[in-house]
GROMACS .gro file of C-alpha atoms in nm:
model
  405
    1MET     CA    1   6.340   2.269   0.704
    2ASP     CA    2   6.059   2.098   0.526
    3GLN     CA    3   5.802   2.367   0.450
    4THR     CA    4   5.521   2.116   0.386
    5LEU     CA    5   5.475   2.081   0.762
    6SER     CA    6   5.360   2.371   0.975
    7ALA     CA    7   5.571   2.475   1.272
    8ASN     CA    8   5.299   2.346   1.506
    9MET     CA    9   5.294   2.006   1.333
   10GLN     CA   10   5.672   1.983   1.358
   11ARG     CA   11   5.662   2.059   1.730
   12ARG     CA   12   5.394   1.796   1.789
   13LEU     CA   13   5.585   1.542   1.585
   14SER     CA   14   5.911   1.612   1.770
   15LEU     CA   15   5.736   1.583   2.108
   16SER     CA   16   5.593   1.241   2.020
   17LEU     CA   17   5.930   1.114   1.902
   18TYR     CA   18   6.090   1.231   2.227
   19ILE     CA   19   5.817   1.063   2.434
   20ASN     CA   20   5.909   0.737   2.263
   21TYR     CA   21   6.269   0.780   2.372
   22ILE     CA   22   6.167   0.858   2.730
   23VAL     CA   23   5.991   0.521   2.718
   24HIS     CA   24   6.300   0.365   2.563
   25GLY     CA   25   6.516   0.506   2.843
   26ILE     CA   26   6.279   0.337   3.089
   27GLY     CA   27   6.288   0.014   2.890
   28LEU     CA   28   6.669   0.002   2.890
   29ILE     CA   29   6.694  -0.034   3.267
   30ILE     CA   30   6.355  -0.158   3.385
   31ILE     CA   31   6.449  -0.527   3.405
   32ALA     CA   32   6.767  -0.448   3.597
   33GLN     CA   33   6.578  -0.216   3.831
   34ASN     CA   34   6.321  -0.486   3.912
   35MET     CA   35   6.561  -0.781   3.923
   36GLN     CA   36   6.468  -0.903   4.271
   37ALA     CA   37   6.093  -0.875   4.216
   38LEU     CA   38   6.111  -1.050   3.880
   39SER     CA   39   6.326  -1.324   4.033
   40ALA     CA   40   6.052  -1.394   4.286
   41SER     CA   41   5.775  -1.374   4.024
   42TRP     CA   42   5.950  -1.609   3.782
   43HIS     CA   43   6.080  -1.844   4.055
   44ALA     CA   44   6.431  -1.812   3.914
   45PRO     CA   45   6.765  -1.693   4.055
   46VAL     CA   46   6.873  -1.337   3.987
   47ALA     CA   47   7.158  -1.459   3.765
   48THR     CA   48   6.904  -1.632   3.540
   49VAL     CA   49   6.680  -1.326   3.530
   50SER     CA   50   6.977  -1.115   3.420
   51LEU     CA   51   7.015  -1.335   3.114
   52VAL     CA   52   6.683  -1.202   2.986
   53LEU     CA   53   6.863  -0.872   2.923
   54SER     CA   54   7.055  -1.036   2.638
   55GLY     CA   55   6.724  -1.075   2.456
   56VAL     CA   56   6.717  -0.698   2.400
   57GLY     CA   57   7.042  -0.712   2.205
   58LEU     CA   58   6.936  -1.024   2.018
   59GLY     CA   59   6.614  -0.856   1.907
   60ARG     CA   60   6.786  -0.532   1.812
   61PHE     CA   61   7.063  -0.654   1.585
   62PRO     CA   62   6.874  -0.814   1.291
   63ALA     CA   63   6.582  -0.571   1.320
   64TYR     CA   64   6.789  -0.269   1.221
   65PHE     CA   65   6.818  -0.386   0.861
   66LEU     CA   66   6.449  -0.480   0.845
   67PHE     CA   67   6.323  -0.150   0.980
   68GLY     CA   68   6.579   0.045   0.780
   69PHE     CA   69   6.426  -0.104   0.466
   70ILE     CA   70   6.071  -0.041   0.590
   71ALA     CA   71   6.151   0.323   0.675
   72ASP     CA   72   6.281   0.386   0.324
   73ARG     CA   73   6.018   0.182   0.141
   74TYR     CA   74   5.698   0.236   0.338
   75GLY     CA   75   5.768   0.551   0.540
   76ARG     CA   76   5.901   0.661   0.878
   77LYS     CA   77   5.557   0.663   1.043
   78VAL     CA   78   5.515   0.289   0.985
   79CYS     CA   79   5.836   0.222   1.178
   80ILE     CA   80   5.734   0.450   1.464
   81ASN     CA   81   5.393   0.283   1.499
   82VAL     CA   82   5.536  -0.068   1.482
   83GLY     CA   83   5.798   0.026   1.742
   84MET     CA   84   5.533   0.157   1.981
   85VAL     CA   85   5.325  -0.159   1.943
   86LEU     CA   86   5.628  -0.381   2.005
   87TYR     CA   87   5.730  -0.184   2.312
   88LEU     CA   88   5.369  -0.190   2.436
   89ALA     CA   89   5.375  -0.570   2.406
   90PHE     CA   90   5.695  -0.574   2.611
   91PHE     CA   91   5.565  -0.356   2.896
   92ALA     CA   92   5.220  -0.516   2.910
   93GLY     CA   93   5.355  -0.869   2.879
   94MET     CA   94   5.620  -0.826   3.149
   95MET     CA   95   5.350  -0.721   3.396
   96ILE     CA   96   5.171  -1.054   3.372
   97THR     CA   97   5.411  -1.323   3.256
   98HIS     CA   98   5.566  -1.578   3.493
   99SER     CA   99   5.755  -1.760   3.218
  100LEU     CA  100   6.124  -1.705   3.144
  101PRO     CA  101   6.094  -1.804   2.775
  102VAL     CA  102   5.806  -1.561   2.730
  103ALA     CA  103   6.001  -1.289   2.912
  104TYR     CA  104   6.298  -1.350   2.682
  105ALA     CA  105   6.074  -1.318   2.375
  106LEU     CA  106   5.931  -0.995   2.517
  107ALA     CA  107   6.284  -0.862   2.570
  108MET     CA  108   6.353  -0.934   2.202
  109CYS     CA  109   6.041  -0.730   2.120
  110ALA     CA  110   6.191  -0.441   2.318
  111GLY     CA  111   6.513  -0.469   2.118
  112ALA     CA  112   6.323  -0.472   1.790
  113ALA     CA  113   6.118  -0.172   1.908
  114ASN     CA  114   6.442   0.019   1.971
  115SER     CA  115   6.549  -0.056   1.613
  116ALA     CA  116   6.214   0.064   1.479
  117PHE     CA  117   6.235   0.389   1.678
  118ASP     CA  118   6.587   0.458   1.553
  119ALA     CA  119   6.503   0.381   1.190
  120GLY     CA  120   6.195   0.605   1.202
  121SER     CA  121   6.309   0.889   1.429
  122TYR     CA  122   6.661   0.977   1.316
  123THR     CA  123   6.548   0.970   0.955
  124THR     CA  124   6.247   1.190   1.032
  125PHE     CA  125   6.462   1.462   1.186
  126ALA     CA  126   6.701   1.433   0.891
  127ASP     CA  127   6.405   1.467   0.650
  128LEU     CA  128   6.296   1.785   0.827
  129GLY     CA  129   6.639   1.927   0.746
  130GLY     CA  130   6.781   2.267   0.837
  131LYS     CA  131   6.806   2.339   1.208
  132ALA     CA  132   6.568   2.051   1.282
  133LYS     CA  133   6.855   1.808   1.222
  134ALA     CA  134   7.002   1.926   1.554
  135SER     CA  135   6.699   1.771   1.723
  136ASN     CA  136   6.857   1.428   1.674
  137VAL     CA  137   7.089   1.514   1.962
  138LEU     CA  138   6.795   1.567   2.200
  139ILE     CA  139   6.704   1.200   2.158
  140LYS     CA  140   6.990   1.133   2.399
  141ALA     CA  141   6.838   1.376   2.651
  142ALA     CA  142   6.498   1.207   2.627
  143MET     CA  143   6.656   0.868   2.697
  144SER     CA  144   6.845   1.011   2.996
  145LEU     CA  145   6.520   1.153   3.135
  146GLY     CA  146   6.361   0.808   3.126
  147GLU     CA  147   6.666   0.655   3.293
  148PHE     CA  148   6.647   0.924   3.562
  149ILE     CA  149   6.276   0.892   3.638
  150LEU     CA  150   6.246   0.514   3.663
  151PRO     CA  151   6.492   0.442   3.950
  152ILE     CA  152   6.323   0.706   4.163
  153PHE     CA  153   5.981   0.551   4.098
  154VAL     CA  154   6.107   0.197   4.165
  155ALA     CA  155   6.273   0.305   4.492
  156TYR     CA  156   5.951   0.476   4.602
  157SER     CA  157   5.740   0.174   4.506
  158GLU     CA  158   5.966  -0.064   4.696
  159GLY     CA  159   5.955   0.168   4.996
  160ILE     CA  160   5.575   0.149   5.019
  161GLY     CA  161   5.558  -0.217   4.917
  162ALA     CA  162   5.380  -0.151   4.588
  163TRP     CA  163   5.356  -0.407   4.307
  164TYR     CA  164   5.657  -0.405   4.076
  165GLY     CA  165   5.429  -0.410   3.772
  166TRP     CA  166   5.339  -0.043   3.820
  167SER     CA  167   5.680   0.054   3.681
  168PHE     CA  168   5.599  -0.138   3.362
  169ALA     CA  169   5.254   0.020   3.359
  170ILE     CA  170   5.412   0.367   3.329
  171GLY     CA  171   5.579   0.272   3.003
  172ALA     CA  172   5.264   0.108   2.872
  173ALA     CA  173   5.051   0.412   2.958
  174LEU     CA  174   5.291   0.652   2.786
  175LEU     CA  175   5.283   0.439   2.473
  176VAL     CA  176   4.903   0.424   2.461
  177ILE     CA  177   4.887   0.803   2.493
  178ASN     CA  178   5.153   0.846   2.228
  179LEU     CA  179   4.983   0.610   1.985
  180ILE     CA  180   4.682   0.840   2.004
  181LEU     CA  181   4.899   1.152   1.962
  182VAL     CA  182   5.090   1.014   1.662
  183ALA     CA  183   4.783   0.891   1.470
  184PRO     CA  184   4.682   1.231   1.320
  185LEU     CA  185   5.038   1.358   1.269
  186LYS     CA  186   5.193   1.411   0.928
  187PHE     CA  187   5.555   1.318   0.864
  188PRO     CA  188   5.787   1.505   0.627
  189ALA     CA  189   5.793   1.377   0.271
  190ILE     CA  190   6.082   1.148   0.182
  191GLN     CA  191   6.295   1.325  -0.076
  192HIS     CA  192   6.436   1.127  -0.368
  193HIS     CA  193   6.722   1.225  -0.597
  194THR     CA  194   6.909   1.044  -0.868
  195GLU     CA  195   7.254   0.912  -0.782
  196ALA     CA  196   7.402   1.157  -1.031
  197GLU     CA  197   7.232   1.450  -0.857
  198VAL     CA  198   7.359   1.338  -0.517
  199GLU     CA  199   7.716   1.290  -0.640
  200LYS     CA  200   7.716   1.627  -0.814
  201ALA     CA  201   7.585   1.806  -0.506
  202GLN     CA  202   7.835   1.643  -0.273
  203GLY     CA  203   8.125   1.697  -0.511
  204LEU     CA  204   8.293   1.376  -0.393
  205SER     CA  205   8.481   1.119  -0.590
  206LYS     CA  206   8.365   0.759  -0.547
  207THR     CA  207   8.685   0.680  -0.358
  208LYS     CA  208   8.642   0.960  -0.106
  209ARG     CA  209   8.276   0.876  -0.063
  210TRP     CA  210   8.354   0.512   0.011
  211ILE     CA  211   8.633   0.599   0.252
  212ALA     CA  212   8.404   0.841   0.436
  213THR     CA  213   8.131   0.574   0.440
  214ILE     CA  214   8.361   0.316   0.600
  215ALA     CA  215   8.496   0.568   0.852
  216LEU     CA  216   8.151   0.686   0.963
  217ALA     CA  217   8.011   0.333   0.982
  218MET     CA  218   8.300   0.226   1.204
  219TYR     CA  219   8.247   0.538   1.412
  220GLY     CA  220   7.913   0.384   1.505
  221TYR     CA  221   8.118   0.118   1.687
  222THR     CA  222   8.371   0.345   1.857
  223SER     CA  223   8.117   0.606   1.969
  224MET     CA  224   7.907   0.342   2.143
  225GLY     CA  225   8.200   0.133   2.265
  226LEU     CA  226   8.370   0.434   2.422
  227MET     CA  227   8.073   0.496   2.654
  228ILE     CA  228   8.006   0.131   2.743
  229TRP     CA  229   8.375   0.066   2.814
  230PHE     CA  230   8.397   0.363   3.053
  231THR     CA  231   8.074   0.307   3.247
  232GLN     CA  232   8.148  -0.064   3.291
  233TRP     CA  233   8.488  -0.021   3.456
  234ILE     CA  234   8.537   0.332   3.592
  235SER     CA  235   8.411   0.273   3.948
  236LEU     CA  236   8.620  -0.040   4.001
  237TYR     CA  237   8.923   0.121   3.836
  238ALA     CA  238   8.894   0.425   4.062
  239THR     CA  239   8.889   0.218   4.381
  240LYS     CA  240   9.144  -0.050   4.290
  241VAL     CA  241   9.392   0.143   4.073
  242LEU     CA  242   9.353   0.510   4.168
  243HIS     CA  243   9.275   0.416   4.533
  244PHE     CA  244   8.978   0.650   4.559
  245SER     CA  245   8.716   0.597   4.828
  246ASN     CA  246   8.393   0.425   4.726
  247MET     CA  247   8.212   0.757   4.742
  248ASN     CA  248   8.463   0.934   4.517
  249ALA     CA  249   8.465   0.640   4.276
  250HIS     CA  250   8.089   0.660   4.234
  251LEU     CA  251   8.106   1.038   4.206
  252LEU     CA  252   8.323   0.993   3.896
  253LEU     CA  253   8.034   0.817   3.725
  254SER     CA  254   7.791   1.081   3.850
  255SER     CA  255   8.016   1.355   3.709
  256TYR     CA  256   8.024   1.168   3.379
  257SER     CA  257   7.642   1.151   3.374
  258ILE     CA  258   7.606   1.523   3.448
  259GLY     CA  259   7.856   1.595   3.172
  260SER     CA  260   7.655   1.380   2.933
  261ILE     CA  261   7.336   1.574   2.995
  262SER     CA  262   7.522   1.906   2.972
  263GLY     CA  263   7.682   1.794   2.646
  264VAL     CA  264   7.345   1.729   2.487
  265LEU     CA  265   7.240   2.088   2.552
  266VAL     CA  266   7.573   2.235   2.437
  267ILE     CA  267   7.582   2.033   2.115
  268PHE     CA  268   7.216   2.106   2.042
  269MET     CA  269   7.276   2.481   2.073
  270LEU     CA  270   7.588   2.463   1.857
  271LEU     CA  271   7.407   2.277   1.580
  272ARG     CA  272   7.105   2.506   1.603
  273LYS     CA  273   7.345   2.793   1.537
  274GLU     CA  274   7.461   2.591   1.234
  275ALA     CA  275   7.810   2.519   1.364
  276PRO     CA  276   7.988   2.291   1.112
  277GLU     CA  277   7.914   1.931   1.209
  278GLY     CA  278   8.262   1.814   1.112
  279ILE     CA  279   8.431   2.064   1.344
  280VAL     CA  280   8.190   1.979   1.627
  281LEU     CA  281   8.254   1.606   1.594
  282LEU     CA  282   8.631   1.649   1.566
  283SER     CA  283   8.636   1.866   1.879
  284LEU     CA  284   8.422   1.621   2.076
  285ASN     CA  285   8.651   1.330   1.997
  286LEU     CA  286   8.968   1.525   2.069
  287PHE     CA  287   8.842   1.643   2.409
  288GLY     CA  288   8.707   1.296   2.476
  289LEU     CA  289   9.053   1.141   2.427
  290LEU     CA  290   9.232   1.404   2.637
  291SER     CA  291   8.983   1.394   2.924
  292LEU     CA  292   8.980   1.013   2.930
  293ALA     CA  293   9.359   1.016   2.954
  294ALA     CA  294   9.330   1.254   3.249
  295VAL     CA  295   9.076   1.027   3.423
  296CYS     CA  296   9.305   0.727   3.376
  297MET     CA  297   9.621   0.897   3.503
  298VAL     CA  298   9.532   1.145   3.778
  299HIS     CA  299   9.517   1.045   4.144
  300THR     CA  300   9.332   1.350   4.274
  301PRO     CA  301   8.954   1.296   4.311
  302LEU     CA  302   8.858   1.656   4.231
  303VAL     CA  303   9.063   1.663   3.910
  304GLY     CA  304   8.925   1.320   3.821
  305MET     CA  305   8.568   1.443   3.861
  306VAL     CA  306   8.631   1.744   3.639
  307ALA     CA  307   8.791   1.519   3.377
  308ALA     CA  308   8.501   1.272   3.402
  309PHE     CA  309   8.257   1.560   3.350
  310VAL     CA  310   8.443   1.673   3.036
  311PHE     CA  311   8.457   1.314   2.913
  312GLY     CA  312   8.082   1.276   2.962
  313LEU     CA  313   8.017   1.604   2.783
  314SER     CA  314   8.236   1.515   2.486
  315ALA     CA  315   8.198   1.137   2.455
  316ALA     CA  316   7.840   1.086   2.569
  317GLY     CA  317   7.674   1.419   2.498
  318GLY     CA  318   7.550   1.336   2.151
  319GLY     CA  319   7.858   1.270   1.941
  320MET     CA  320   7.709   0.945   1.818
  321GLN     CA  321   7.399   1.129   1.697
  322VAL     CA  322   7.613   1.393   1.522
  323GLY     CA  323   7.809   1.121   1.346
  324LEU     CA  324   7.488   0.952   1.231
  325THR     CA  325   7.343   1.283   1.106
  326MET     CA  326   7.654   1.337   0.896
  327PHE     CA  327   7.639   0.981   0.765
  328LEU     CA  328   7.275   1.024   0.659
  329THR     CA  329   7.357   1.321   0.437
  330LEU     CA  330   7.589   1.103   0.229
  331TYR     CA  331   7.298   0.880   0.127
  332PRO     CA  332   6.979   1.090   0.129
  333ASN     CA  333   6.781   0.826  -0.064
  334ILE     CA  334   6.840   0.542   0.185
  335LYS     CA  335   6.846   0.710   0.525
  336GLY     CA  336   6.672   0.414   0.689
  337MET     CA  337   6.929   0.162   0.570
  338ILE     CA  338   7.217   0.390   0.668
  339THR     CA  339   7.069   0.426   1.016
  340GLY     CA  340   7.050   0.047   1.036
  341ILE     CA  341   7.414   0.005   0.934
  342PHE     CA  342   7.538   0.269   1.178
  343MET     CA  343   7.334   0.138   1.470
  344ASN     CA  344   7.432  -0.222   1.400
  345PHE     CA  345   7.796  -0.124   1.447
  346GLY     CA  346   7.685   0.024   1.780
  347SER     CA  347   7.509  -0.303   1.867
  348LEU     CA  348   7.829  -0.489   1.787
  349ALA     CA  349   8.005  -0.270   2.042
  350THR     CA  350   7.737  -0.349   2.301
  351PHE     CA  351   7.805  -0.720   2.249
  352SER     CA  352   8.183  -0.719   2.212
  353VAL     CA  353   8.306  -0.462   2.465
  354PRO     CA  354   8.215  -0.670   2.774
  355LEU     CA  355   8.396  -0.968   2.619
  356ILE     CA  356   8.707  -0.764   2.534
  357THR     CA  357   8.729  -0.589   2.868
  358GLY     CA  358   8.663  -0.913   3.055
  359TRP     CA  359   8.957  -1.074   2.875
  360LEU     CA  360   9.182  -0.774   2.946
  361SER     CA  361   9.101  -0.777   3.317
  362ALA     CA  362   9.151  -1.154   3.344
  363HIS     CA  363   9.470  -1.188   3.140
  364LEU     CA  364   9.640  -0.849   3.185
  365SER     CA  365   9.513  -0.624   3.462
  366LEU     CA  366   9.224  -0.413   3.584
  367ALA     CA  367   9.419  -0.105   3.473
  368ALA     CA  368   9.444  -0.246   3.121
  369ALA     CA  369   9.069  -0.310   3.119
  370LEU     CA  370   8.989   0.061   3.145
  371ARG     CA  371   9.294   0.205   2.970
  372GLY     CA  372   9.208   0.000   2.665
  373ASP     CA  373   8.933   0.259   2.619
  374LEU     CA  374   9.206   0.506   2.526
  375ALA     CA  375   9.273   0.297   2.214
  376VAL     CA  376   8.905   0.314   2.125
  377ALA     CA  377   8.904   0.692   2.175
  378ALA     CA  378   9.217   0.736   1.961
  379PHE     CA  379   9.076   0.514   1.687
  380GLY     CA  380   8.747   0.706   1.691
  381LEU     CA  381   8.935   1.035   1.658
  382GLY     CA  382   9.128   0.891   1.366
  383LEU     CA  383   8.805   0.787   1.192
  384VAL     CA  384   8.663   1.138   1.230
  385ILE     CA  385   8.982   1.291   1.092
  386VAL     CA  386   8.967   1.059   0.791
  387ALA     CA  387   8.602   1.148   0.729
  388ARG     CA  388   8.676   1.520   0.755
  389ILE     CA  389   8.967   1.498   0.511
  390CYS     CA  390   8.741   1.322   0.260
  391LEU     CA  391   8.448   1.559   0.303
  392HIS     CA  392   8.617   1.893   0.359
  393GLN     CA  393   8.558   2.071   0.030
  394PRO     CA  394   8.320   2.335  -0.109
  395LYS     CA  395   8.004   2.194  -0.261
  396ALA     CA  396   7.657   2.300  -0.365
  397SER     CA  397   7.344   2.167  -0.202
  398VAL     CA  398   7.089   1.934  -0.355
  399GLN     CA  399   6.886   1.894  -0.041
  400GLU     CA  400   7.055   1.928   0.295
  401VAL     CA  401   7.431   1.890   0.258
  402PRO     CA  402   7.622   1.970   0.578
  403SER     CA  403   7.907   2.213   0.610
  404TRP     CA  404   8.227   2.027   0.690
  405GLN     CA  405   8.453   2.330   0.694
   0.00000   0.00000   0.00000
């Protein structure tokens, strides 16, 4: 852990970063949650309003490289502040605009803000080092908290006939408060080492390092794709293929969500106790594959719910964040750029998975649409195995080199 920051400063810094991800969790679903109200405000059909959601992805993809460079060149705090301003523009603008083009531009701002948060936050926790690296996993919990709070607030607001803009005002208010909280905070110093020092500390040949790099970058795709694939199709698959009732079908997704939240806490505690990251990631992917197979094959609702819980714990409990943390230690001098590369593979999954699964359901079957996720899970497990084989060797530490044993 970086000793230049006091324990109190580190706690305050971590809290502010988590607040940003609570806001991000709200931002991810706020358009969908207010679809009907926005349709009336913009005088556009719901189908047209839903297209605005694509602006988030469009704004996110190119911004990862930009903010990755900024995080490495000008500091993590710059990215965090820019991200908060961009998200503030999104929340404030969506409260007052009646224009679809403006709304689309604001959605792109939200996507860019997400990129800025990722480039600044994951790298900050990595810079803190030691047990603080485990805090990356709690980013997932903060996002889930935002996604949990907003639907309750929207349902309450609709029940009393309140203005839909109040839900956007929550995000804006949190950002204004956090801008004030972040202003006096210090961030950990960015450590720089020569390439020779890094290579000596890691004890890796160039070939093994490149193979591990490719495997971990591609894991950014599979770790994100695995979750999107499952959540998109599980309810329909359960009713049409497994012949579950509507209630049991939806309970599968609820079990998955509970497992996801539980997984965050389990993984966080394991990493805080300095469990080897390679073993943790390998175990998560193995259990993810086995539990997904169980969900796809069983016809008993109770067993399916247990399997969905285990799948949520292993596939959506923070494995993506663990993979990114491991990737960052390979390139300690360019953590921002590495974050951008990893997250861009995740963005590619966000874009491509709906297209792939749509084709599978149309040209093969609904069963194939979900069971194709098994191939993604198996491929992700293979990538982790490859990375572990390359990185499993004794080595000294230059800065914060993880244990892969």
